mmCIF file of C-alpha atoms and ligand atoms in Angstrom:
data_model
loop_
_atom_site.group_PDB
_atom_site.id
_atom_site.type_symbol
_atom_site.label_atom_id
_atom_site.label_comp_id
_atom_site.label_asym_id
_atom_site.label_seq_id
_atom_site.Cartn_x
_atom_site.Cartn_y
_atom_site.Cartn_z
ATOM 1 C CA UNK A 944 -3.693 31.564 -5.037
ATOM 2 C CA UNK A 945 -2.390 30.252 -1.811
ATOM 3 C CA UNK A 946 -0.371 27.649 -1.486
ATOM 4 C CA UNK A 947 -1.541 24.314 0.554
ATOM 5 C CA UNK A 948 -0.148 23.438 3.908
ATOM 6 C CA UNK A 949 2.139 20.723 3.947
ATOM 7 C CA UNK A 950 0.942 17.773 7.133
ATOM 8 C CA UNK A 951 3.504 15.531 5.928
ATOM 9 C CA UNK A 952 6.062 14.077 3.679
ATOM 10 C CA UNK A 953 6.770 10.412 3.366
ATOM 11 C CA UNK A 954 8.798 8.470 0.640
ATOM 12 C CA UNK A 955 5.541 8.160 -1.662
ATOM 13 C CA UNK A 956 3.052 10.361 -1.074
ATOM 14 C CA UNK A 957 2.408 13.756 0.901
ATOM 15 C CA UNK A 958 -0.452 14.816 3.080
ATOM 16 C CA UNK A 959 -1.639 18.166 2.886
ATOM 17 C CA UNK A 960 -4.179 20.082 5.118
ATOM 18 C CA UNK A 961 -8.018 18.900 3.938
ATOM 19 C CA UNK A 962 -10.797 21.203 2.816
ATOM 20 C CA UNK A 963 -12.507 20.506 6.058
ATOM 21 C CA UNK A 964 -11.134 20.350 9.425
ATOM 22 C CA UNK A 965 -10.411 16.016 10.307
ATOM 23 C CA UNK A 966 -9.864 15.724 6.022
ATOM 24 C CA UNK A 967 -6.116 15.283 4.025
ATOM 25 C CA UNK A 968 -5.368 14.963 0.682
ATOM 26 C CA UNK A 969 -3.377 12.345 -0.293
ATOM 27 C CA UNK A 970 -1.277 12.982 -3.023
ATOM 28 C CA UNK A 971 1.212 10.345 -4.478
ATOM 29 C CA UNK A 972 4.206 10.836 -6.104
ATOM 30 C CA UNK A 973 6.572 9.183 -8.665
ATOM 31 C CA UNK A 974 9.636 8.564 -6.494
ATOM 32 C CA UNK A 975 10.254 4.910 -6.081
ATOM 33 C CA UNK A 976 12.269 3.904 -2.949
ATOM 34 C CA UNK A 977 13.333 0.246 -1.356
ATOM 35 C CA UNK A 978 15.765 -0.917 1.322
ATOM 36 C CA UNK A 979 15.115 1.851 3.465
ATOM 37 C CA UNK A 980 15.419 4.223 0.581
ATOM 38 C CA UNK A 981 18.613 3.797 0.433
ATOM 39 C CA UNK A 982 17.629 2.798 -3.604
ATOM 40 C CA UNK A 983 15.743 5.395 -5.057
ATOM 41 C CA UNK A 984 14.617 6.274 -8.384
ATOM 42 C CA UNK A 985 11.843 8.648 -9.686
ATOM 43 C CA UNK A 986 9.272 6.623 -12.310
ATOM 44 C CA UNK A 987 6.963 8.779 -14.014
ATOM 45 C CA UNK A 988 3.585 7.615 -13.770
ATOM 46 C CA UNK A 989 4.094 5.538 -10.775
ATOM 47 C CA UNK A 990 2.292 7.956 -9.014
ATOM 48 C CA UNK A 991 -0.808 8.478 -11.221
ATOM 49 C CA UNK A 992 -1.678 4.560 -11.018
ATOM 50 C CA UNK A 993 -0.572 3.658 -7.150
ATOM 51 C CA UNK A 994 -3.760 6.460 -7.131
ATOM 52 C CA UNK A 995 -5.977 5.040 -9.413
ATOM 53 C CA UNK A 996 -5.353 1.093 -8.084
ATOM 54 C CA UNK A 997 -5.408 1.898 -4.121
ATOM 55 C CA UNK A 998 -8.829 4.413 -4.907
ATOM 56 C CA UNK A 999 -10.359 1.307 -6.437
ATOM 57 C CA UNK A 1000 -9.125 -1.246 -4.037
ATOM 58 C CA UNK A 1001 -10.349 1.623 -0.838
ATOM 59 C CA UNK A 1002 -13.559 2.046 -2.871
ATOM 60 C CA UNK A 1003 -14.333 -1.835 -3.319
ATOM 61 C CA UNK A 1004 -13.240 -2.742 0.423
ATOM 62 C CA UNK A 1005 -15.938 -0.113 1.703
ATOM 63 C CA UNK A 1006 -18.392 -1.398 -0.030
ATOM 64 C CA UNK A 1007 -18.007 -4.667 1.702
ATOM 65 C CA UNK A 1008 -18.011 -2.903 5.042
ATOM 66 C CA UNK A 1009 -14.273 -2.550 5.952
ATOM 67 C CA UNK A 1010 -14.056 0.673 7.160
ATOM 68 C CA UNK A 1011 -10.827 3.061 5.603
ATOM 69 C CA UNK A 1012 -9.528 6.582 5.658
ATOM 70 C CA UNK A 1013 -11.034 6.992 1.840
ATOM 71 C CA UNK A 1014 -13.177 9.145 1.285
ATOM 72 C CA UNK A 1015 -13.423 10.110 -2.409
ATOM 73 C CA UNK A 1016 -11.034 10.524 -5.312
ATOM 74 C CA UNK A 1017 -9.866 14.042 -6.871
ATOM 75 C CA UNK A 1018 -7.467 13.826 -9.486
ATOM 76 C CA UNK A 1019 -4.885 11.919 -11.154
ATOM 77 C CA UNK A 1020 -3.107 11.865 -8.245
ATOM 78 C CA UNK A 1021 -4.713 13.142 -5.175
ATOM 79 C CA UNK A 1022 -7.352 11.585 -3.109
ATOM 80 C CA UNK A 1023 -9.006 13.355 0.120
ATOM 81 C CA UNK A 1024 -9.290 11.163 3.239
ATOM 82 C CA UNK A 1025 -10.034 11.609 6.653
ATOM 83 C CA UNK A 1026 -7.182 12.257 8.764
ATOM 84 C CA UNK A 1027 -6.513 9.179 11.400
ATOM 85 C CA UNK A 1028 -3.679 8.910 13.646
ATOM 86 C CA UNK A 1029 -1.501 6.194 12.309
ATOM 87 C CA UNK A 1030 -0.918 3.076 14.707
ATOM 88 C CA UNK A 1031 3.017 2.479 14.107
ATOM 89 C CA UNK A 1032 2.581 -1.098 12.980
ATOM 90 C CA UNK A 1033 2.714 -2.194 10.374
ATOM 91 C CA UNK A 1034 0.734 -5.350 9.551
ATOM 92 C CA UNK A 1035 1.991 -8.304 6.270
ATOM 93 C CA UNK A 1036 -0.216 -10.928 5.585
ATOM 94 C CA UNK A 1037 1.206 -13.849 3.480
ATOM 95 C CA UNK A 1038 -0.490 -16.536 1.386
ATOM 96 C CA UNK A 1039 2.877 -17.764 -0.405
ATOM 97 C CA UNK A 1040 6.814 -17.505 0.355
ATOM 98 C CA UNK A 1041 8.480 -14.810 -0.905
ATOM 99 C CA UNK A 1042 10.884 -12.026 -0.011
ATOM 100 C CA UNK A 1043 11.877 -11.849 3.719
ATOM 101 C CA UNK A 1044 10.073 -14.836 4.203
ATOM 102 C CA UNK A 1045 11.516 -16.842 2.200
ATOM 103 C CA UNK A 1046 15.163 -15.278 3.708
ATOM 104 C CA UNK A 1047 14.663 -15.514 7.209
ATOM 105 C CA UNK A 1048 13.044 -19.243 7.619
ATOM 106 C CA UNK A 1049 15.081 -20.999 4.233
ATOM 107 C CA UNK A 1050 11.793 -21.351 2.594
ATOM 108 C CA UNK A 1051 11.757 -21.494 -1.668
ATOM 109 C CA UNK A 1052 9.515 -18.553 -2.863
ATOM 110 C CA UNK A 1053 6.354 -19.677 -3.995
ATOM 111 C CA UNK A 1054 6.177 -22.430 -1.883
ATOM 112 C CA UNK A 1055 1.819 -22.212 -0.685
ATOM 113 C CA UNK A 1056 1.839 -21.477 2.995
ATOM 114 C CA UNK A 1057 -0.231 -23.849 5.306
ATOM 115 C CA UNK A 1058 -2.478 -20.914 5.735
ATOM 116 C CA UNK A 1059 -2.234 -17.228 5.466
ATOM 117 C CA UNK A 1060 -0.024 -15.632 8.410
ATOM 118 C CA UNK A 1061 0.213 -12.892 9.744
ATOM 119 C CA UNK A 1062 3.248 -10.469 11.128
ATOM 120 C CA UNK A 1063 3.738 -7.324 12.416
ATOM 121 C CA UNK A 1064 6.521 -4.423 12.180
ATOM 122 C CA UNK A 1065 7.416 -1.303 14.362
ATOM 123 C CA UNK A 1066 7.507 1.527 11.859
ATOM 124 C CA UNK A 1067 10.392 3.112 12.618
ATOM 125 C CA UNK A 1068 12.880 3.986 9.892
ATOM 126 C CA UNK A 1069 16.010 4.496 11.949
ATOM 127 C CA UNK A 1070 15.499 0.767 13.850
ATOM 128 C CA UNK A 1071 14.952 -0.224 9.679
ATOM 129 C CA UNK A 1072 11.407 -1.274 10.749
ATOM 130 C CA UNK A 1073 11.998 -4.511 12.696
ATOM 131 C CA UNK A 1074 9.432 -7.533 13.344
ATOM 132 C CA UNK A 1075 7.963 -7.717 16.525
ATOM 133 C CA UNK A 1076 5.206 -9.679 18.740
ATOM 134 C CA UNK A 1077 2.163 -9.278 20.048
ATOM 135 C CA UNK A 1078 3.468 -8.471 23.163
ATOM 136 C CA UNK A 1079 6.226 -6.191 22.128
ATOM 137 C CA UNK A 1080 2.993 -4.160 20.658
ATOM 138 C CA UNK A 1081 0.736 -3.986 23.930
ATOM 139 C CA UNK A 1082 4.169 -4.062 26.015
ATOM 140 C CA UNK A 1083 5.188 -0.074 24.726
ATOM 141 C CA UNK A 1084 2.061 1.224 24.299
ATOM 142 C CA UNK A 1085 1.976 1.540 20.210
ATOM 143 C CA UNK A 1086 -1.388 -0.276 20.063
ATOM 144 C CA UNK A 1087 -4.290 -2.148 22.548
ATOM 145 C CA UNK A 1088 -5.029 -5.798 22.613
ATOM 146 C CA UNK A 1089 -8.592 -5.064 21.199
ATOM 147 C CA UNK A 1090 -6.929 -3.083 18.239
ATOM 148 C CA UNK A 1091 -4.687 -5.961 17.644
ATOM 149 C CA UNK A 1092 -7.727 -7.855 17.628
ATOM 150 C CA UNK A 1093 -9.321 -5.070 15.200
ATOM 151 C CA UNK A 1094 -6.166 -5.000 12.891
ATOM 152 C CA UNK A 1095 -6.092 -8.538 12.221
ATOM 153 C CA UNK A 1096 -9.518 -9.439 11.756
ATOM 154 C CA UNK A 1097 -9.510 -6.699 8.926
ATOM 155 C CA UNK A 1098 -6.392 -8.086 7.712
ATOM 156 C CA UNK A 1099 -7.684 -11.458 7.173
ATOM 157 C CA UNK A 1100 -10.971 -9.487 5.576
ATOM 158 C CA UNK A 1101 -8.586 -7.475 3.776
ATOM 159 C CA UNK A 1102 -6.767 -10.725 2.389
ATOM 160 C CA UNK A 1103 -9.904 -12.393 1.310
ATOM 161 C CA UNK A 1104 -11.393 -10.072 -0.747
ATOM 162 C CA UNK A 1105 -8.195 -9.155 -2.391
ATOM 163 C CA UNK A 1106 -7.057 -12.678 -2.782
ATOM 164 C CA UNK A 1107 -10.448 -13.477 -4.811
ATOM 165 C CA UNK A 1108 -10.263 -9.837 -6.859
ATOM 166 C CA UNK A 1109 -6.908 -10.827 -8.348
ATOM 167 C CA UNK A 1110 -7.285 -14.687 -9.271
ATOM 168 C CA UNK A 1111 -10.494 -13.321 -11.112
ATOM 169 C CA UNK A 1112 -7.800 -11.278 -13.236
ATOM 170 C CA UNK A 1113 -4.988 -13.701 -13.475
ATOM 171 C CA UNK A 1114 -3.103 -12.577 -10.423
ATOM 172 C CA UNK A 1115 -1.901 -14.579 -7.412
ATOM 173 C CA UNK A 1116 -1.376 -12.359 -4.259
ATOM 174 C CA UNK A 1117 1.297 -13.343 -2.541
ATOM 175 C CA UNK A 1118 1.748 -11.388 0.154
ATOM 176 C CA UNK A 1119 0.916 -7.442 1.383
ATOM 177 C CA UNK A 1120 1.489 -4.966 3.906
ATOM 178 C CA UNK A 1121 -1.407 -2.204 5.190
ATOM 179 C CA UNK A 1122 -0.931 0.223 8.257
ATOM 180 C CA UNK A 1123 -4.378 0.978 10.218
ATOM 181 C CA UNK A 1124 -5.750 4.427 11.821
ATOM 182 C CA UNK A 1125 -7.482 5.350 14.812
ATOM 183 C CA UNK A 1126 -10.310 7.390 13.604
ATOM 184 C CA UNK A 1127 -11.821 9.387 16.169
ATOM 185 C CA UNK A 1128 -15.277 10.435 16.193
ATOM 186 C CA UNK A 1129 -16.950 12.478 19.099
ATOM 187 C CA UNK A 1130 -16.428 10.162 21.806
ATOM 188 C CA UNK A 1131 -15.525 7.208 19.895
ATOM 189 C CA UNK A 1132 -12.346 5.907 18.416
ATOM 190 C CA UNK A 1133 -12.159 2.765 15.883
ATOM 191 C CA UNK A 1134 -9.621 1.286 13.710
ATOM 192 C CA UNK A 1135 -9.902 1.668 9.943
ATOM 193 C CA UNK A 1136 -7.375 0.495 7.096
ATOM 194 C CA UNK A 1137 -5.221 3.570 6.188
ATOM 195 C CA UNK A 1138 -2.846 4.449 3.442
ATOM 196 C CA UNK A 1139 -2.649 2.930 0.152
ATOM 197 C CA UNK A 1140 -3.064 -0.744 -0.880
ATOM 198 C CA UNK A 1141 -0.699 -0.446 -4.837
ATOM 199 C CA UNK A 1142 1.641 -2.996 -6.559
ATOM 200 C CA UNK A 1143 4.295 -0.889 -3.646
ATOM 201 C CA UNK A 1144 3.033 -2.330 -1.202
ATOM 202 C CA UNK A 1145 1.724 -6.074 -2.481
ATOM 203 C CA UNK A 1146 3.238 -8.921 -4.484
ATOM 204 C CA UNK A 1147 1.634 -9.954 -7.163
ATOM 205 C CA UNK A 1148 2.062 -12.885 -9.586
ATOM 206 C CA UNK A 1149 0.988 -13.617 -12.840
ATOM 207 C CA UNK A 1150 -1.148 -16.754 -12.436
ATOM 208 C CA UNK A 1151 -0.141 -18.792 -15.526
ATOM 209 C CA UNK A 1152 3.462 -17.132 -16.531
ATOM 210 C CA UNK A 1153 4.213 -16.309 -12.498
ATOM 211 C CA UNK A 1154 5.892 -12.462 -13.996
ATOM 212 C CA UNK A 1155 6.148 -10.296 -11.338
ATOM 213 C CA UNK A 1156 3.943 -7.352 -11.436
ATOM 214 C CA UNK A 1157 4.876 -5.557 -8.180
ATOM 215 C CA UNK A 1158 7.441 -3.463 -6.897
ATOM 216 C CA UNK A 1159 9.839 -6.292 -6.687
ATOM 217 C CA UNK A 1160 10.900 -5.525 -10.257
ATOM 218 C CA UNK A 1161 12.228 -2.487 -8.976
ATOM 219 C CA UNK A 1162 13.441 -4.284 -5.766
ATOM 220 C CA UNK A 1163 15.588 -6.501 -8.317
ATOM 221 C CA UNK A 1164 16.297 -4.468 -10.727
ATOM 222 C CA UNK A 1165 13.751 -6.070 -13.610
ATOM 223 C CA UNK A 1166 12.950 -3.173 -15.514
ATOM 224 C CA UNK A 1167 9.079 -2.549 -16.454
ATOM 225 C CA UNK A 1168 7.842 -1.351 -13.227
ATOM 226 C CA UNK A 1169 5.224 1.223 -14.830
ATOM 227 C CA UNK A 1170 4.183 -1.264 -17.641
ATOM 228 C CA UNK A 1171 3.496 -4.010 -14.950
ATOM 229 C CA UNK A 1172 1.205 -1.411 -12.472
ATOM 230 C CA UNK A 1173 -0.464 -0.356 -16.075
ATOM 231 C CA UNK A 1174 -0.873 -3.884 -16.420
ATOM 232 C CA UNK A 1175 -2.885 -4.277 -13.026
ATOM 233 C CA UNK A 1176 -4.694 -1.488 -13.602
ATOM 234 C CA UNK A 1177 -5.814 -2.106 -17.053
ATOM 235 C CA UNK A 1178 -6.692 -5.605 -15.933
ATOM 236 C CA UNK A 1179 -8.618 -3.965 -12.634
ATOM 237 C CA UNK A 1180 -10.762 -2.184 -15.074
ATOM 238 C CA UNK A 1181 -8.822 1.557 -14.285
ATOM 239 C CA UNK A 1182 -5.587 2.257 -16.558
ATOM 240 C CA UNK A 1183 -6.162 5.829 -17.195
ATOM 241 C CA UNK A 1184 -5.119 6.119 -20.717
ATOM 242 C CA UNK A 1185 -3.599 9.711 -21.037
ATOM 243 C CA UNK A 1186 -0.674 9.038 -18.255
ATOM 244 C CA UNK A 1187 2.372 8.518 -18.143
ATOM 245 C CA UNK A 1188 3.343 9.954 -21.602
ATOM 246 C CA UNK A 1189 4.610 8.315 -23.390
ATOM 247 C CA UNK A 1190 8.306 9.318 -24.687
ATOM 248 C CA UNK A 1191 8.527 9.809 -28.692
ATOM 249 C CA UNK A 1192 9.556 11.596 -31.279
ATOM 250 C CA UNK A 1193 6.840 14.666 -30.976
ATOM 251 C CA UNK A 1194 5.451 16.799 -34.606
ATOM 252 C CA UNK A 1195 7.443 19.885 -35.341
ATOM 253 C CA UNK A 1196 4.979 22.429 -36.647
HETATM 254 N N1 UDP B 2442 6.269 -4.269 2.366
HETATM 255 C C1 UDP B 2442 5.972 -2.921 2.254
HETATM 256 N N2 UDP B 2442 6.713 -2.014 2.961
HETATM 257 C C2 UDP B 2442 7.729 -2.374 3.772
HETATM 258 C C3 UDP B 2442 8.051 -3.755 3.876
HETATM 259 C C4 UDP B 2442 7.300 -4.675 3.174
HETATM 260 O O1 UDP B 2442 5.047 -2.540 1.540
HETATM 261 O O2 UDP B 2442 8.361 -1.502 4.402
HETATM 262 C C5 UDP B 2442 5.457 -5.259 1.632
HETATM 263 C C6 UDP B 2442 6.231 -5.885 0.479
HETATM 264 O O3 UDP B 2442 5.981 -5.185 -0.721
HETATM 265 C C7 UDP B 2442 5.643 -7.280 0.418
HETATM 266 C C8 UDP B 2442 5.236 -7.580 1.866
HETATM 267 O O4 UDP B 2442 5.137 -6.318 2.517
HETATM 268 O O5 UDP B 2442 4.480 -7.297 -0.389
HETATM 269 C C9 UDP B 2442 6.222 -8.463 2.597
HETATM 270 O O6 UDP B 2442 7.519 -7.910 2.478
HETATM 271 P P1 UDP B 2442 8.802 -8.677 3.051
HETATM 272 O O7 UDP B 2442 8.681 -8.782 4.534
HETATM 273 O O8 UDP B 2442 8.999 -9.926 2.304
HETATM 274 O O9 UDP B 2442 10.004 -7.654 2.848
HETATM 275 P P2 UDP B 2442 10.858 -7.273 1.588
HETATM 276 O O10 UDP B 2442 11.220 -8.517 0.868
HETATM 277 O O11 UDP B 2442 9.980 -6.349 0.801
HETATM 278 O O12 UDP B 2442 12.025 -6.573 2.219
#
């Protein structure tokens, strides 16, 4: 056995070195982190169904012809994909107040936005991943005007089909966050939807009780963070019924 080289370690998930050369496995993990990690907490299971919702979302949006990283799942908790080089924005589209939002411009959350809008963050952990323009974008370089264009056309693609997959199961999306690739291919390079799309990185509403069902309850301290992603899932058509374990008194033979 040898063991598998290591690409890269974020706060969710690590990439390791693909069977094939331009392939990664994604594999994500259980640790929970917000406000630039400085709150952190490790939720067993969390890992297993971030997997199994972004491999269905990734698998549904390709079959509509948005083009991703995904390439097919392998386990539990791993998923291969092709490796991209990550643009270092990242891109929130919003359908209703909420969160930052809701801070920054004094508007109630849940208030319906006039339309869905879109914003854009430097990724950058030390600067605590700041909001920025358009033109702060082109300006240093971290992405072209034609891959703006790219990025938010597939955002608004992106928000569409999502929008109408969860109010078919009794969930409002509120609002989400995706980061984008630049997949390169012979001579070409194009822009597909990277990373994961989970309750981590959406909010998501219950339609007719508005419960929160996203990663806000661990935001806010709320409690029942793995029962409301089981709750996605199982609604999405994908709990995977063996994990997490549950925690019981076990049989003493
Ligand atoms: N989001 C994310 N990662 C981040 C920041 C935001 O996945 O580093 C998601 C968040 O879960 C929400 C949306 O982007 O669905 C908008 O987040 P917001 O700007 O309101 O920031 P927050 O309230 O999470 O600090």
């Amino acid at each position: 056995m040898s063991r598998r080289r290591r690409v890269y370690e974020g706060k969710a998930k690590v990439l390791y070195e693909g069977p094939e050369p331009g392939t990664l496995v994604q594999h994500f993990k259980d640790d929970t982190t917000a406000f630039d990690a400085t709150k952190r907490e490790v939720i067993d299971g969390k890992g297993v169904l971030n997997n199994r919702i972004s491999e269905y979302i990734f698998t549904k949006l390709n079959e509509i012809g948005v083009p991703t990283h995904f390439i097919r799942a392998l386990n539990m908790r791993e998923q291969l994909i092709r490796e991209v080089e990550i643009i270092p924005v990242e891109v929130v589209v919003r359908n209703v107040a909420a969160g930052s939002l809701s801070k920054k411009l004094g508007i109630d959350e849940g208030t319906v936005l006039p339309r869905s809008i879109i914003e854009f963050y430097y990724k950058n952990d030390e600067l605590h991943d700041p909001m920025v323009s358009e033109e702060h974008i082109t300006a240093f370089g971290w992405a072209t005007p034609q891959e703006i264009d790219d990025m938010m056309a597939l955002a608004l693609r992106i928000n569409d089909f999502l929008t109408g997959l969860f109010l078919g199961i009794g969930i409002r999306l509120v609002d989400f966050k995706v980061e984008f690739g630049r997949l390169y291919e012979g001579e070409m390079v194009r822009v597909v939807l990277a990373d994961e799309i989970s309750p981590d990185c959406c909010r998501l509403w219950d339609t007719r009780t508005n419960d929160k069902l996203d990663k806000d309850r661990f935001r806010r301290d709320m409690g029942g963070l793995v029962e409301a992603y089981q709750e996605v899932a199982r609604r999405l058509g994908v709990l995977v019924e063996t994990e997490p374990k549950r925690r019981g008194p076990t049989l003493v033979k």
